[in-house]
């Protein structure tokens, strides 16, 4: 393979911080991963991370936005959502009580994904969830 060629394909999408943009993020993810065995899991992860960005960070305020990145290789599907921060603490995976009404989202993402990484910067948070395909995505046309 040529040194400037890569089997990894990367897509990006920026969305205004409106709640209805979460469904746009889901459709975008589903369209890109059409035919992948991970399309349902990826759609659920993007939905949760996008909703968290809109509801719990400055991304959901006036002129806010959130940004998605989707990288697909023969071995890994990596989904990242970056928000505008505005919270004192970084998102974290917490074990919630059985009757808790909030705070289960990142735990669910962690249960679905093979790996979840939270990064905090001066400008917000990026949460990346990775789904490992083994050989499953090798036949995917992306």
Coordinates of C-alpha atoms in Angstrom, one line a residue:
X1 CA 0.0 0.0 0.0
X2 CA 1.2 3.5 -0.8
X3 CA 2.4 5.4 2.3
X4 CA -0.3 8.1 1.9
X5 CA -3.2 5.6 1.5
X6 CA -5.0 4.3 4.6
X7 CA -7.7 1.7 5.0
X8 CA -9.2 4.1 7.6
X9 CA -12.1 6.3 6.5
X10 CA -13.1 9.3 8.6
X11 CA -16.3 11.4 8.5
X12 CA -17.2 14.5 10.5
X13 CA -20.4 16.3 11.2
X14 CA -21.1 19.5 13.2
X15 CA -24.6 20.1 14.5
X16 CA -26.2 23.1 16.2
X17 CA -26.9 22.3 19.9
X18 CA -30.7 21.7 19.4
X19 CA -32.3 18.6 20.7
X20 CA -33.7 17.7 17.2
X21 CA -30.1 17.5 16.0
X22 CA -29.7 14.2 17.9
X23 CA -31.9 12.4 15.4
X24 CA -29.8 13.9 12.6
X25 CA -26.7 12.5 14.2
X26 CA -28.3 9.1 14.4
X27 CA -29.4 9.1 10.8
X28 CA -25.9 10.3 9.7
X29 CA -24.3 7.4 11.6
X30 CA -26.8 4.9 10.3
X31 CA -26.2 6.1 6.7
X32 CA -22.4 5.8 6.9
X33 CA -22.5 2.4 8.6
X34 CA -25.2 0.9 6.4
X35 CA -24.5 -2.8 6.2
X36 CA -22.1 -2.9 9.2
X37 CA -22.8 -5.4 12.0
X38 CA -22.3 -2.4 14.4
X39 CA -24.8 0.0 12.9
X40 CA -27.4 -0.5 15.7
X41 CA -24.8 -0.2 18.5
X42 CA -23.2 2.8 16.9
X43 CA -26.5 4.6 16.4
X44 CA -27.4 4.1 20.1
X45 CA -24.0 5.3 21.2
X46 CA -24.1 8.4 19.0
X47 CA -27.7 9.1 20.2
X48 CA -26.7 9.0 23.9
X49 CA -23.5 11.0 23.5
X50 CA -25.1 13.6 21.3
X51 CA -28.1 14.0 23.8
X52 CA -25.6 14.4 26.7
X53 CA -23.8 17.1 24.8
X54 CA -27.0 19.0 24.1
X55 CA -28.6 18.5 27.6
X56 CA -25.6 18.7 29.9
X57 CA -23.0 21.1 28.4
X58 CA -22.7 24.5 26.8
X59 CA -23.3 22.9 23.4
X60 CA -27.1 23.1 24.2
X61 CA -26.9 26.9 24.9
X62 CA -27.4 29.7 22.4
X63 CA -25.0 29.4 19.5
X64 CA -23.7 26.1 20.9
X65 CA -22.9 23.0 18.8
X66 CA -21.5 19.5 19.1
X67 CA -19.2 17.7 16.7
X68 CA -19.1 14.1 15.7
X69 CA -16.3 12.1 14.1
X70 CA -16.7 8.6 12.8
X71 CA -13.7 6.5 11.8
X72 CA -14.0 3.1 10.2
X73 CA -11.2 0.6 9.6
X74 CA -11.3 -3.1 9.0
X75 CA -10.8 -3.6 12.7
X76 CA -12.4 -0.7 14.6
X77 CA -15.4 1.7 14.4
X78 CA -14.6 4.7 16.5
X79 CA -17.3 7.3 17.3
X80 CA -16.4 10.6 19.0
X81 CA -18.7 13.4 20.2
X82 CA -17.1 16.7 21.2
X83 CA -19.1 19.2 23.2
X84 CA -18.4 22.8 24.3
X85 CA -17.9 22.0 28.0
X86 CA -19.3 24.5 30.4
X87 CA -19.4 22.0 33.3
X88 CA -17.2 21.8 36.3
X89 CA -16.5 18.1 35.9
X90 CA -15.7 15.8 33.0
X91 CA -18.3 13.2 32.1
X92 CA -17.7 9.9 34.0
X93 CA -19.2 6.5 34.1
X94 CA -21.0 6.0 37.3
X95 CA -22.9 3.1 38.8
X96 CA -26.4 4.3 39.5
X97 CA -29.0 3.0 41.9
X98 CA -31.7 0.8 40.3
X99 CA -34.4 3.5 40.6
X100 CA -32.2 6.4 39.4
X101 CA -33.8 8.4 36.6
X102 CA -30.6 10.0 35.3
X103 CA -26.9 9.2 35.0
X104 CA -27.1 5.8 33.2
X105 CA -26.1 6.9 29.7
X106 CA -22.3 6.6 29.9
X107 CA -22.7 3.3 31.7
X108 CA -24.8 2.0 28.9
X109 CA -22.3 3.3 26.3
X110 CA -19.5 1.6 28.3
X111 CA -21.5 -1.7 28.3
X112 CA -22.0 -1.6 24.5
X113 CA -18.6 -0.3 23.4
X114 CA -15.3 -2.3 23.8
X115 CA -13.6 0.9 25.0
X116 CA -14.7 4.4 26.1
X117 CA -12.3 7.3 26.5
X118 CA -13.2 10.7 28.0
X119 CA -10.9 13.6 27.3
X120 CA -11.3 17.1 28.7
X121 CA -9.7 20.1 27.1
X122 CA -10.0 23.9 27.6
X123 CA -12.8 23.9 25.0
X124 CA -14.9 21.0 26.1
X125 CA -15.0 17.2 26.3
X126 CA -14.6 14.5 23.7
X127 CA -16.0 11.1 24.4
X128 CA -14.8 8.3 22.1
X129 CA -16.4 4.9 22.0
X130 CA -14.7 2.1 20.1
X131 CA -16.4 -1.0 18.7
X132 CA -13.9 -3.8 17.7
X133 CA -14.9 -5.6 14.6
X134 CA -12.3 -8.4 14.3
X135 CA -13.0 -9.5 10.8
X136 CA -16.7 -8.4 10.7
X137 CA -16.1 -5.1 8.9
X138 CA -13.7 -6.4 6.3
X139 CA -16.6 -6.9 3.8
X140 CA -18.1 -3.5 4.6
X141 CA -18.1 -1.2 1.6
X142 CA -17.2 2.0 3.5

